[in-house]
Amino acid sequence: MSTVTSARALSPAEAGPRRRAALDWRVRFGVLALIWGFSFLLIKVGTDGYAPFQVTFGRLLFGTAVLAAAMAVKRERLPRGVRTWGHLTVAALLLNALPFSLFAYAELTVPSTLAGICNATSPLWGMALSLVALSEDRPTRSRVAGLGIGFIGVLTVLGVWQGFHGLDATGTAMALLASLSYPVGWIYVRRTLAGTGHSHLSMTGAQLILATAQLAIVTPLFTTLPSHFAVVPLLAVVALGALGTGLAMLIQYGIVAEVGPTTAQMVTYFIPVIATAAGVAILGESLSWSTPVGAVVVIAGAALTQAKPRP
């Protein structure tokens, strides 16, 4: 769920000309929110049959296949230059290999609903980090208020007044670290890869290839080949990769190219709602009052941190 990761890193020139597609962008926006919202359910189902690293490797493998097919159709070439590939290797770790793996491990012990809500904290982390790392992002009262409100929302979701009773601390920490990894990656990409002249599709395809290679090295070291292949978890992994990673990135790029990254990044606020509904309705996960209430507060805080200062 690289919630508009590349959108934040793209300059207007890299995003390409804004054009009209056959399918209205609002419909594609809704589809993207559904795909990324259901991704947390698919991770949960995938880890029922396979190790977290195997789920992540499969996700990246099938996602890369979709991007490779799109590049072949559009006759896109991979970027060139040792420096560019070096930066892309770091971006692949921070934006794909690491957070995808952390979410998969987190969902061994925490509900998919909680993982989806933790994902919504990425804008909060991003705001806090950008104030330090990006000199052009100046703090405003609304952004600082957003950070405070979002933090209160996180504490509400975690049930701080109950001493975090019933939560797995390790799994929750992994989900939050995964959410932190995204803005760290965005800032890195923004500092090192903005303005390279390569197309978004080319850069994203190369990034996924590198992330897949990273998991191809790590997975055999920490897992063993399954004795049998569970069908439903395998289908979940295929859908997670082909839809939740490959197709989702293509849809995201189209929305960014048509209406811009500011509008496209609003999908972040719909993901936890869909993830929570899917987890409760399909997986039968329990839901206390503090989870949806805290999620609303987190989303409100995240939205405030994205508010642009008035000239």
PDB file of C-alpha atoms in Angstrom:
ATOM      1  CA  MET A   1       0.000   0.000   0.000  1.00  0.00           C
ATOM      2  CA  SER A   2       2.410   2.592  -1.152  1.00  0.00           C
ATOM      3  CA  THR A   3      -0.203   5.225  -0.652  1.00  0.00           C
ATOM      4  CA  VAL A   4       0.672   7.637  -3.411  1.00  0.00           C
ATOM      5  CA  THR A   5       4.347   7.147  -2.767  1.00  0.00           C
ATOM      6  CA  SER A   6       5.401   8.000  -6.277  1.00  0.00           C
ATOM      7  CA  ALA A   7       2.855  10.780  -6.581  1.00  0.00           C
ATOM      8  CA  ARG A   8       4.562  12.757  -3.880  1.00  0.00           C
ATOM      9  CA  ALA A   9       7.948  12.351  -5.505  1.00  0.00           C
ATOM     10  CA  LEU A  10       6.913  13.362  -9.003  1.00  0.00           C
ATOM     11  CA  SER A  11       7.421  16.807 -10.372  1.00  0.00           C
ATOM     12  CA  PRO A  12       4.694  18.114 -12.679  1.00  0.00           C
ATOM     13  CA  ALA A  13       6.899  17.404 -15.678  1.00  0.00           C
ATOM     14  CA  GLU A  14       7.494  13.820 -14.604  1.00  0.00           C
ATOM     15  CA  ALA A  15       3.818  13.261 -13.973  1.00  0.00           C
ATOM     16  CA  GLY A  16       3.223  13.901 -17.653  1.00  0.00           C
ATOM     17  CA  PRO A  17       0.509  15.882 -19.403  1.00  0.00           C
ATOM     18  CA  ARG A  18      -2.897  15.879 -17.810  1.00  0.00           C
ATOM     19  CA  ARG A  19      -5.190  13.924 -20.101  1.00  0.00           C
ATOM     20  CA  ARG A  20      -8.678  12.478 -20.105  1.00  0.00           C
ATOM     21  CA  ALA A  21      -9.099   8.736 -19.927  1.00  0.00           C
ATOM     22  CA  ALA A  22     -12.050   6.658 -21.109  1.00  0.00           C
ATOM     23  CA  LEU A  23     -13.008   5.856 -17.505  1.00  0.00           C
ATOM     24  CA  ASP A  24     -13.683   8.862 -15.271  1.00  0.00           C
ATOM     25  CA  TRP A  25     -10.912   9.465 -12.737  1.00  0.00           C
ATOM     26  CA  ARG A  26     -13.410   9.368  -9.859  1.00  0.00           C
ATOM     27  CA  VAL A  27     -14.326   5.789 -10.748  1.00  0.00           C
ATOM     28  CA  ARG A  28     -10.646   4.851 -10.955  1.00  0.00           C
ATOM     29  CA  PHE A  29     -10.072   6.635  -7.638  1.00  0.00           C
ATOM     30  CA  GLY A  30     -12.751   4.474  -6.024  1.00  0.00           C
ATOM     31  CA  VAL A  31     -11.286   1.320  -7.551  1.00  0.00           C
ATOM     32  CA  LEU A  32      -7.829   2.256  -6.252  1.00  0.00           C
ATOM     33  CA  ALA A  33      -9.199   2.829  -2.738  1.00  0.00           C
ATOM     34  CA  LEU A  34     -10.948  -0.550  -2.828  1.00  0.00           C
ATOM     35  CA  ILE A  35      -7.851  -2.359  -4.081  1.00  0.00           C
ATOM     36  CA  TRP A  36      -5.538  -0.876  -1.461  1.00  0.00           C
ATOM     37  CA  GLY A  37      -8.159  -1.198   1.269  1.00  0.00           C
ATOM     38  CA  PHE A  38      -8.613  -4.913   0.569  1.00  0.00           C
ATOM     39  CA  SER A  39      -4.836  -5.422   0.410  1.00  0.00           C
ATOM     40  CA  PHE A  40      -4.658  -5.804   4.188  1.00  0.00           C
ATOM     41  CA  LEU A  41      -7.247  -8.573   4.067  1.00  0.00           C
ATOM     42  CA  LEU A  42      -5.264 -10.289   1.298  1.00  0.00           C
ATOM     43  CA  ILE A  43      -2.081 -10.083   3.380  1.00  0.00           C
ATOM     44  CA  LYS A  44      -3.905 -11.730   6.283  1.00  0.00           C
ATOM     45  CA  VAL A  45      -5.214 -14.537   4.087  1.00  0.00           C
ATOM     46  CA  GLY A  46      -1.812 -14.999   2.442  1.00  0.00           C
ATOM     47  CA  THR A  47      -0.008 -15.386   5.761  1.00  0.00           C
ATOM     48  CA  ASP A  48      -2.434 -18.160   6.706  1.00  0.00           C
ATOM     49  CA  GLY A  49      -0.634 -20.407   4.247  1.00  0.00           C
ATOM     50  CA  TYR A  50       2.791 -18.887   3.669  1.00  0.00           C
ATOM     51  CA  ALA A  51       5.572 -17.174   5.574  1.00  0.00           C
ATOM     52  CA  PRO A  52       5.528 -13.360   5.557  1.00  0.00           C
ATOM     53  CA  PHE A  53       8.647 -13.117   3.371  1.00  0.00           C
ATOM     54  CA  GLN A  54       7.057 -15.547   0.908  1.00  0.00           C
ATOM     55  CA  VAL A  55       3.893 -13.444   0.792  1.00  0.00           C
ATOM     56  CA  THR A  56       5.952 -10.321   0.146  1.00  0.00           C
ATOM     57  CA  PHE A  57       8.082 -12.006  -2.514  1.00  0.00           C
ATOM     58  CA  GLY A  58       4.988 -13.283  -4.314  1.00  0.00           C
ATOM     59  CA  ARG A  59       3.382  -9.876  -4.080  1.00  0.00           C
ATOM     60  CA  LEU A  60       6.397  -8.176  -5.623  1.00  0.00           C
ATOM     61  CA  LEU A  61       6.848 -10.873  -8.259  1.00  0.00           C
ATOM     62  CA  PHE A  62       3.281 -10.635  -9.588  1.00  0.00           C
ATOM     63  CA  GLY A  63       3.264  -6.853  -9.254  1.00  0.00           C
ATOM     64  CA  THR A  64       6.464  -6.624 -11.274  1.00  0.00           C
ATOM     65  CA  ALA A  65       4.950  -8.869 -13.946  1.00  0.00           C
ATOM     66  CA  VAL A  66       2.055  -6.423 -14.400  1.00  0.00           C
ATOM     67  CA  LEU A  67       4.407  -3.429 -14.616  1.00  0.00           C
ATOM     68  CA  ALA A  68       6.677  -5.276 -17.053  1.00  0.00           C
ATOM     69  CA  ALA A  69       3.692  -6.047 -19.291  1.00  0.00           C
ATOM     70  CA  ALA A  70       2.626  -2.392 -19.209  1.00  0.00           C
ATOM     71  CA  MET A  71       6.155  -1.288 -20.091  1.00  0.00           C
ATOM     72  CA  ALA A  72       6.250  -3.729 -22.996  1.00  0.00           C
ATOM     73  CA  VAL A  73       2.915  -2.469 -24.353  1.00  0.00           C
ATOM     74  CA  LYS A  74       4.039   1.161 -24.103  1.00  0.00           C
ATOM     75  CA  ARG A  75       7.567   0.311 -25.255  1.00  0.00           C
ATOM     76  CA  GLU A  76       9.118   1.888 -22.190  1.00  0.00           C
ATOM     77  CA  ARG A  77      12.774   1.288 -21.431  1.00  0.00           C
ATOM     78  CA  LEU A  78      14.335   0.863 -18.016  1.00  0.00           C
ATOM     79  CA  PRO A  79      16.321   3.847 -16.747  1.00  0.00           C
ATOM     80  CA  ARG A  80      20.061   3.986 -17.296  1.00  0.00           C
ATOM     81  CA  GLY A  81      22.926   5.055 -15.104  1.00  0.00           C
ATOM     82  CA  VAL A  82      24.652   3.435 -12.148  1.00  0.00           C
ATOM     83  CA  ARG A  83      23.759   6.339  -9.855  1.00  0.00           C
ATOM     84  CA  THR A  84      20.075   6.121 -10.751  1.00  0.00           C
ATOM     85  CA  TRP A  85      19.970   2.370 -10.128  1.00  0.00           C
ATOM     86  CA  GLY A  86      21.794   2.848  -6.837  1.00  0.00           C
ATOM     87  CA  HIS A  87      19.178   5.324  -5.639  1.00  0.00           C
ATOM     88  CA  LEU A  88      16.397   3.083  -6.922  1.00  0.00           C
ATOM     89  CA  THR A  89      17.818   0.199  -4.880  1.00  0.00           C
ATOM     90  CA  VAL A  90      17.408   2.240  -1.706  1.00  0.00           C
ATOM     91  CA  ALA A  91      13.946   3.401  -2.804  1.00  0.00           C
ATOM     92  CA  ALA A  92      12.908  -0.211  -3.483  1.00  0.00           C
ATOM     93  CA  LEU A  93      13.912  -1.158   0.054  1.00  0.00           C
ATOM     94  CA  LEU A  94      12.189   1.761   1.764  1.00  0.00           C
ATOM     95  CA  LEU A  95       9.016   1.892  -0.353  1.00  0.00           C
ATOM     96  CA  ASN A  96       8.434  -1.767  -1.150  1.00  0.00           C
ATOM     97  CA  ALA A  97      10.569  -4.560   0.325  1.00  0.00           C
ATOM     98  CA  LEU A  98      10.713  -3.270   3.902  1.00  0.00           C
ATOM     99  CA  PRO A  99       7.154  -1.976   4.492  1.00  0.00           C
ATOM    100  CA  PHE A 100       5.529  -4.870   2.618  1.00  0.00           C
ATOM    101  CA  SER A 101       7.482  -7.350   4.744  1.00  0.00           C
ATOM    102  CA  LEU A 102       6.748  -5.494   7.981  1.00  0.00           C
ATOM    103  CA  PHE A 103       3.014  -5.446   7.283  1.00  0.00           C
ATOM    104  CA  ALA A 104       3.073  -9.164   6.476  1.00  0.00           C
ATOM    105  CA  TYR A 105       4.866  -9.969   9.738  1.00  0.00           C
ATOM    106  CA  ALA A 106       2.620  -7.594  11.681  1.00  0.00           C
ATOM    107  CA  GLU A 107      -0.531  -9.341  10.490  1.00  0.00           C
ATOM    108  CA  LEU A 108       0.624 -12.598  11.998  1.00  0.00           C
ATOM    109  CA  THR A 109      -0.387 -11.156  15.364  1.00  0.00           C
ATOM    110  CA  VAL A 110      -2.575  -8.080  14.758  1.00  0.00           C
ATOM    111  CA  PRO A 111      -5.917  -7.777  12.900  1.00  0.00           C
ATOM    112  CA  SER A 112      -5.951  -6.515   9.328  1.00  0.00           C
ATOM    113  CA  THR A 113      -8.170  -3.664  10.545  1.00  0.00           C
ATOM    114  CA  LEU A 114      -5.419  -2.385  12.851  1.00  0.00           C
ATOM    115  CA  ALA A 115      -2.798  -2.730  10.105  1.00  0.00           C
ATOM    116  CA  GLY A 116      -4.958  -0.672   7.751  1.00  0.00           C
ATOM    117  CA  ILE A 117      -5.389   2.068  10.340  1.00  0.00           C
ATOM    118  CA  CYS A 118      -1.655   2.099  11.074  1.00  0.00           C
ATOM    119  CA  ASN A 119      -1.092   2.625   7.354  1.00  0.00           C
ATOM    120  CA  ALA A 120      -3.094   5.860   7.620  1.00  0.00           C
ATOM    121  CA  THR A 121      -0.437   7.300   9.936  1.00  0.00           C
ATOM    122  CA  SER A 122       1.998   7.640   7.008  1.00  0.00           C
ATOM    123  CA  PRO A 123       0.999  11.284   6.330  1.00  0.00           C
ATOM    124  CA  LEU A 124       1.586  12.050  10.019  1.00  0.00           C
ATOM    125  CA  TRP A 125       5.067  10.536   9.916  1.00  0.00           C
ATOM    126  CA  GLY A 126       5.687  12.287   6.612  1.00  0.00           C
ATOM    127  CA  MET A 127       4.702  15.670   7.996  1.00  0.00           C
ATOM    128  CA  ALA A 128       6.943  15.292  11.032  1.00  0.00           C
ATOM    129  CA  LEU A 129       9.906  14.164   8.932  1.00  0.00           C
ATOM    130  CA  SER A 130       9.470  16.773   6.199  1.00  0.00           C
ATOM    131  CA  LEU A 131       9.685  19.581   8.748  1.00  0.00           C
ATOM    132  CA  VAL A 132      13.200  18.369   9.486  1.00  0.00           C
ATOM    133  CA  ALA A 133      14.379  17.012   6.143  1.00  0.00           C
ATOM    134  CA  LEU A 134      12.710  19.325   3.614  1.00  0.00           C
ATOM    135  CA  SER A 135      13.386  23.009   4.069  1.00  0.00           C
ATOM    136  CA  GLU A 136      10.534  24.014   1.719  1.00  0.00           C
ATOM    137  CA  ASP A 137       7.926  22.441   3.993  1.00  0.00           C
ATOM    138  CA  ARG A 138       7.296  25.102   6.589  1.00  0.00           C
ATOM    139  CA  PRO A 139       5.316  24.314   9.725  1.00  0.00           C
ATOM    140  CA  THR A 140       1.909  25.951  10.038  1.00  0.00           C
ATOM    141  CA  ARG A 141      -0.558  25.951  12.872  1.00  0.00           C
ATOM    142  CA  SER A 142      -2.932  23.649  11.019  1.00  0.00           C
ATOM    143  CA  ARG A 143      -0.157  21.145  10.254  1.00  0.00           C
ATOM    144  CA  VAL A 144       1.123  21.124  13.806  1.00  0.00           C
ATOM    145  CA  ALA A 145      -2.456  20.735  15.025  1.00  0.00           C
ATOM    146  CA  GLY A 146      -2.866  17.857  12.586  1.00  0.00           C
ATOM    147  CA  LEU A 147       0.139  16.090  14.079  1.00  0.00           C
ATOM    148  CA  GLY A 148      -1.279  16.475  17.574  1.00  0.00           C
ATOM    149  CA  ILE A 149      -4.757  15.320  16.568  1.00  0.00           C
ATOM    150  CA  GLY A 150      -3.349  12.363  14.656  1.00  0.00           C
ATOM    151  CA  PHE A 151      -1.264  11.320  17.645  1.00  0.00           C
ATOM    152  CA  ILE A 152      -4.379  11.414  19.845  1.00  0.00           C
ATOM    153  CA  GLY A 153      -6.136   9.254  17.259  1.00  0.00           C
ATOM    154  CA  VAL A 154      -3.350   6.661  17.337  1.00  0.00           C
ATOM    155  CA  LEU A 155      -3.538   6.503  21.132  1.00  0.00           C
ATOM    156  CA  THR A 156      -7.314   6.081  20.866  1.00  0.00           C
ATOM    157  CA  VAL A 157      -6.993   3.185  18.425  1.00  0.00           C
ATOM    158  CA  LEU A 158      -4.428   1.520  20.667  1.00  0.00           C
ATOM    159  CA  GLY A 159      -6.594   2.024  23.784  1.00  0.00           C
ATOM    160  CA  VAL A 160      -4.003   3.850  25.875  1.00  0.00           C
ATOM    161  CA  TRP A 161      -6.407   4.198  28.851  1.00  0.00           C
ATOM    162  CA  GLN A 162      -6.494   0.389  29.048  1.00  0.00           C
ATOM    163  CA  GLY A 163      -2.719   0.087  29.036  1.00  0.00           C
ATOM    164  CA  PHE A 164      -2.818  -1.213  25.431  1.00  0.00           C
ATOM    165  CA  HIS A 165      -4.567  -4.311  26.771  1.00  0.00           C
ATOM    166  CA  GLY A 166      -5.108  -7.043  24.178  1.00  0.00           C
ATOM    167  CA  LEU A 167      -2.703  -5.606  21.605  1.00  0.00           C
ATOM    168  CA  ASP A 168       0.405  -7.383  20.440  1.00  0.00           C
ATOM    169  CA  ALA A 169       3.133  -4.795  20.944  1.00  0.00           C
ATOM    170  CA  THR A 170       5.541  -6.294  18.421  1.00  0.00           C
ATOM    171  CA  GLY A 171       2.980  -6.604  15.636  1.00  0.00           C
ATOM    172  CA  THR A 172       1.649  -3.096  16.231  1.00  0.00           C
ATOM    173  CA  ALA A 173       5.177  -1.662  16.243  1.00  0.00           C
ATOM    174  CA  MET A 174       5.927  -3.415  12.947  1.00  0.00           C
ATOM    175  CA  ALA A 175       2.818  -1.945  11.328  1.00  0.00           C
ATOM    176  CA  LEU A 176       3.732   1.542  12.527  1.00  0.00           C
ATOM    177  CA  LEU A 177       7.334   1.109  11.338  1.00  0.00           C
ATOM    178  CA  ALA A 178       6.029   0.043   7.934  1.00  0.00           C
ATOM    179  CA  SER A 179       3.980   3.236   7.805  1.00  0.00           C
ATOM    180  CA  LEU A 180       7.075   5.230   8.774  1.00  0.00           C
ATOM    181  CA  SER A 181       9.132   3.601   6.030  1.00  0.00           C
ATOM    182  CA  TYR A 182       6.959   5.115   3.290  1.00  0.00           C
ATOM    183  CA  PRO A 183       7.609   8.811   4.044  1.00  0.00           C
ATOM    184  CA  VAL A 184      11.303   8.101   4.644  1.00  0.00           C
ATOM    185  CA  GLY A 185      11.340   6.615   1.146  1.00  0.00           C
ATOM    186  CA  TRP A 186       9.367   9.524  -0.321  1.00  0.00           C
ATOM    187  CA  ILE A 187      11.815  12.039   1.087  1.00  0.00           C
ATOM    188  CA  TYR A 188      14.770  10.014  -0.200  1.00  0.00           C
ATOM    189  CA  VAL A 189      13.254   9.802  -3.695  1.00  0.00           C
ATOM    190  CA  ARG A 190      12.412  13.482  -3.665  1.00  0.00           C
ATOM    191  CA  ARG A 191      16.005  14.358  -2.801  1.00  0.00           C
ATOM    192  CA  THR A 192      17.750  11.954  -5.166  1.00  0.00           C
ATOM    193  CA  LEU A 193      15.522  10.973  -8.104  1.00  0.00           C
ATOM    194  CA  ALA A 194      13.278  13.968  -8.822  1.00  0.00           C
ATOM    195  CA  GLY A 195      13.962  15.485 -12.215  1.00  0.00           C
ATOM    196  CA  THR A 196      15.877  12.534 -13.662  1.00  0.00           C
ATOM    197  CA  GLY A 197      13.923  12.732 -16.918  1.00  0.00           C
ATOM    198  CA  HIS A 198      12.789   9.115 -16.825  1.00  0.00           C
ATOM    199  CA  SER A 199       9.095   8.299 -17.014  1.00  0.00           C
ATOM    200  CA  HIS A 200       7.152   7.346 -13.920  1.00  0.00           C
ATOM    201  CA  LEU A 201       6.361   3.914 -15.381  1.00  0.00           C
ATOM    202  CA  SER A 202      10.015   3.248 -16.132  1.00  0.00           C
ATOM    203  CA  MET A 203      11.174   4.274 -12.657  1.00  0.00           C
ATOM    204  CA  THR A 204       8.429   2.324 -10.892  1.00  0.00           C
ATOM    205  CA  GLY A 205       9.098  -0.776 -12.983  1.00  0.00           C
ATOM    206  CA  ALA A 206      12.801  -0.650 -12.154  1.00  0.00           C
ATOM    207  CA  GLN A 207      12.022  -0.081  -8.477  1.00  0.00           C
ATOM    208  CA  LEU A 208       9.780  -3.159  -8.325  1.00  0.00           C
ATOM    209  CA  ILE A 209      12.365  -5.271 -10.152  1.00  0.00           C
ATOM    210  CA  LEU A 210      14.948  -4.318  -7.528  1.00  0.00           C
ATOM    211  CA  ALA A 211      12.542  -4.942  -4.631  1.00  0.00           C
ATOM    212  CA  THR A 212      11.724  -8.376  -6.064  1.00  0.00           C
ATOM    213  CA  ALA A 213      15.436  -9.153  -6.339  1.00  0.00           C
ATOM    214  CA  GLN A 214      15.945  -8.100  -2.703  1.00  0.00           C
ATOM    215  CA  LEU A 215      13.200 -10.460  -1.516  1.00  0.00           C
ATOM    216  CA  ALA A 216      14.508 -13.222  -3.789  1.00  0.00           C
ATOM    217  CA  ILE A 217      17.769 -13.057  -1.831  1.00  0.00           C
ATOM    218  CA  VAL A 218      16.241 -12.720   1.642  1.00  0.00           C
ATOM    219  CA  THR A 219      13.337 -15.180   1.407  1.00  0.00           C
ATOM    220  CA  PRO A 220      15.359 -18.427   1.006  1.00  0.00           C
ATOM    221  CA  LEU A 221      17.573 -17.417   3.939  1.00  0.00           C
ATOM    222  CA  PHE A 222      14.680 -17.168   6.411  1.00  0.00           C
ATOM    223  CA  THR A 223      12.056 -19.547   5.034  1.00  0.00           C
ATOM    224  CA  THR A 224      11.788 -23.065   3.667  1.00  0.00           C
ATOM    225  CA  LEU A 225       9.916 -24.116   0.548  1.00  0.00           C
ATOM    226  CA  PRO A 226       6.318 -25.065   1.468  1.00  0.00           C
ATOM    227  CA  SER A 227       5.569 -28.777   1.406  1.00  0.00           C
ATOM    228  CA  HIS A 228       2.249 -27.997  -0.261  1.00  0.00           C
ATOM    229  CA  PHE A 229       0.750 -24.896  -1.830  1.00  0.00           C
ATOM    230  CA  ALA A 230      -2.464 -23.768  -0.153  1.00  0.00           C
ATOM    231  CA  VAL A 231      -4.787 -22.592  -2.917  1.00  0.00           C
ATOM    232  CA  VAL A 232      -6.729 -19.772  -1.231  1.00  0.00           C
ATOM    233  CA  PRO A 233      -3.658 -18.089   0.337  1.00  0.00           C
ATOM    234  CA  LEU A 234      -1.860 -18.442  -3.005  1.00  0.00           C
ATOM    235  CA  LEU A 235      -4.732 -16.753  -4.832  1.00  0.00           C
ATOM    236  CA  ALA A 236      -4.635 -13.996  -2.205  1.00  0.00           C
ATOM    237  CA  VAL A 237      -0.922 -13.449  -2.870  1.00  0.00           C
ATOM    238  CA  VAL A 238      -1.493 -13.361  -6.641  1.00  0.00           C
ATOM    239  CA  ALA A 239      -4.286 -10.800  -6.222  1.00  0.00           C
ATOM    240  CA  LEU A 240      -2.178  -8.806  -3.767  1.00  0.00           C
ATOM    241  CA  GLY A 241       0.629  -8.566  -6.304  1.00  0.00           C
ATOM    242  CA  ALA A 242      -1.223  -8.249  -9.589  1.00  0.00           C
ATOM    243  CA  LEU A 243      -3.969  -5.943  -8.276  1.00  0.00           C
ATOM    244  CA  GLY A 244      -2.718  -4.407  -5.033  1.00  0.00           C
ATOM    245  CA  THR A 245       0.726  -3.592  -6.388  1.00  0.00           C
ATOM    246  CA  GLY A 246       0.911  -3.757 -10.187  1.00  0.00           C
ATOM    247  CA  LEU A 247      -2.527  -2.573 -11.320  1.00  0.00           C
ATOM    248  CA  ALA A 248      -2.849  -0.153  -8.389  1.00  0.00           C
ATOM    249  CA  MET A 249       0.352   1.629  -9.381  1.00  0.00           C
ATOM    250  CA  LEU A 250      -0.844   1.962 -12.969  1.00  0.00           C
ATOM    251  CA  ILE A 251      -4.182   3.380 -11.816  1.00  0.00           C
ATOM    252  CA  GLN A 252      -2.398   5.727  -9.436  1.00  0.00           C
ATOM    253  CA  TYR A 253      -0.144   7.012 -12.204  1.00  0.00           C
ATOM    254  CA  GLY A 254      -3.135   7.682 -14.442  1.00  0.00           C
ATOM    255  CA  ILE A 255      -4.921   9.649 -11.727  1.00  0.00           C
ATOM    256  CA  VAL A 256      -1.798  11.683 -10.930  1.00  0.00           C
ATOM    257  CA  ALA A 257      -1.293  12.462 -14.619  1.00  0.00           C
ATOM    258  CA  GLU A 258      -4.914  13.596 -14.990  1.00  0.00           C
ATOM    259  CA  VAL A 259      -5.767  15.479 -11.791  1.00  0.00           C
ATOM    260  CA  GLY A 260      -2.433  15.891 -10.018  1.00  0.00           C
ATOM    261  CA  PRO A 261      -0.812  14.361  -6.922  1.00  0.00           C
ATOM    262  CA  THR A 262      -2.704  16.482  -4.381  1.00  0.00           C
ATOM    263  CA  THR A 263      -6.055  14.997  -5.350  1.00  0.00           C
ATOM    264  CA  ALA A 264      -4.605  11.535  -5.896  1.00  0.00           C
ATOM    265  CA  GLN A 265      -3.127  11.351  -2.397  1.00  0.00           C
ATOM    266  CA  MET A 266      -6.604  11.732  -0.889  1.00  0.00           C
ATOM    267  CA  VAL A 267      -7.035   8.000  -1.454  1.00  0.00           C
ATOM    268  CA  THR A 268      -4.997   7.549   1.735  1.00  0.00           C
ATOM    269  CA  TYR A 269      -7.975   8.561   3.845  1.00  0.00           C
ATOM    270  CA  PHE A 270     -10.336   5.952   2.375  1.00  0.00           C
ATOM    271  CA  ILE A 271      -8.013   2.965   2.786  1.00  0.00           C
ATOM    272  CA  PRO A 272      -8.460   2.423   6.570  1.00  0.00           C
ATOM    273  CA  VAL A 273     -12.247   2.654   6.223  1.00  0.00           C
ATOM    274  CA  ILE A 274     -12.299  -0.066   3.558  1.00  0.00           C
ATOM    275  CA  ALA A 275      -9.685  -2.172   5.384  1.00  0.00           C
ATOM    276  CA  THR A 276     -11.748  -2.043   8.579  1.00  0.00           C
ATOM    277  CA  ALA A 277     -15.010  -2.905   6.821  1.00  0.00           C
ATOM    278  CA  ALA A 278     -13.375  -5.812   4.975  1.00  0.00           C
ATOM    279  CA  GLY A 279     -11.708  -7.185   8.098  1.00  0.00           C
ATOM    280  CA  VAL A 280     -14.912  -7.113  10.119  1.00  0.00           C
ATOM    281  CA  ALA A 281     -17.326  -8.294   7.405  1.00  0.00           C
ATOM    282  CA  ILE A 282     -15.207 -10.970   5.732  1.00  0.00           C
ATOM    283  CA  LEU A 283     -12.651 -12.102   8.309  1.00  0.00           C
ATOM    284  CA  GLY A 284     -14.938 -11.615  11.300  1.00  0.00           C
ATOM    285  CA  GLU A 285     -12.410  -9.502  13.194  1.00  0.00           C
ATOM    286  CA  SER A 286     -13.676  -7.904  16.371  1.00  0.00           C
ATOM    287  CA  LEU A 287     -14.139  -4.166  16.532  1.00  0.00           C
ATOM    288  CA  SER A 288     -14.355  -2.064  19.689  1.00  0.00           C
ATOM    289  CA  TRP A 289     -15.683   1.495  19.665  1.00  0.00           C
ATOM    290  CA  SER A 290     -12.180   2.955  20.026  1.00  0.00           C
ATOM    291  CA  THR A 291     -10.999   1.555  16.687  1.00  0.00           C
ATOM    292  CA  PRO A 292     -13.358   3.416  14.310  1.00  0.00           C
ATOM    293  CA  VAL A 293     -13.393   6.530  16.502  1.00  0.00           C
ATOM    294  CA  GLY A 294      -9.604   6.603  16.653  1.00  0.00           C
ATOM    295  CA  ALA A 295      -9.390   5.943  12.913  1.00  0.00           C
ATOM    296  CA  VAL A 296     -11.569   8.987  12.192  1.00  0.00           C
ATOM    297  CA  VAL A 297      -9.331  11.124  14.415  1.00  0.00           C
ATOM    298  CA  VAL A 298      -6.181   9.782  12.696  1.00  0.00           C
ATOM    299  CA  ILE A 299      -7.628  10.542   9.260  1.00  0.00           C
ATOM    300  CA  ALA A 300      -8.653  14.047  10.349  1.00  0.00           C
ATOM    301  CA  GLY A 301      -5.180  14.722  11.701  1.00  0.00           C
ATOM    302  CA  ALA A 302      -3.545  13.345   8.556  1.00  0.00           C
ATOM    303  CA  ALA A 303      -5.755  15.547   6.398  1.00  0.00           C
ATOM    304  CA  LEU A 304      -4.723  18.625   8.372  1.00  0.00           C
ATOM    305  CA  THR A 305      -1.045  17.839   7.916  1.00  0.00           C
ATOM    306  CA  GLN A 306      -1.593  17.892   4.140  1.00  0.00           C
ATOM    307  CA  ALA A 307      -3.326  21.243   4.128  1.00  0.00           C
ATOM    308  CA  LYS A 308      -1.456  23.795   2.045  1.00  0.00           C
ATOM    309  CA  PRO A 309      -0.687  27.134   3.706  1.00  0.00           C
ATOM    310  CA  ARG A 310      -2.598  30.096   2.338  1.00  0.00           C
ATOM    311  CA  PRO A 311      -0.499  32.574   0.361  1.00  0.00           C
TER     312      PRO A 311
END
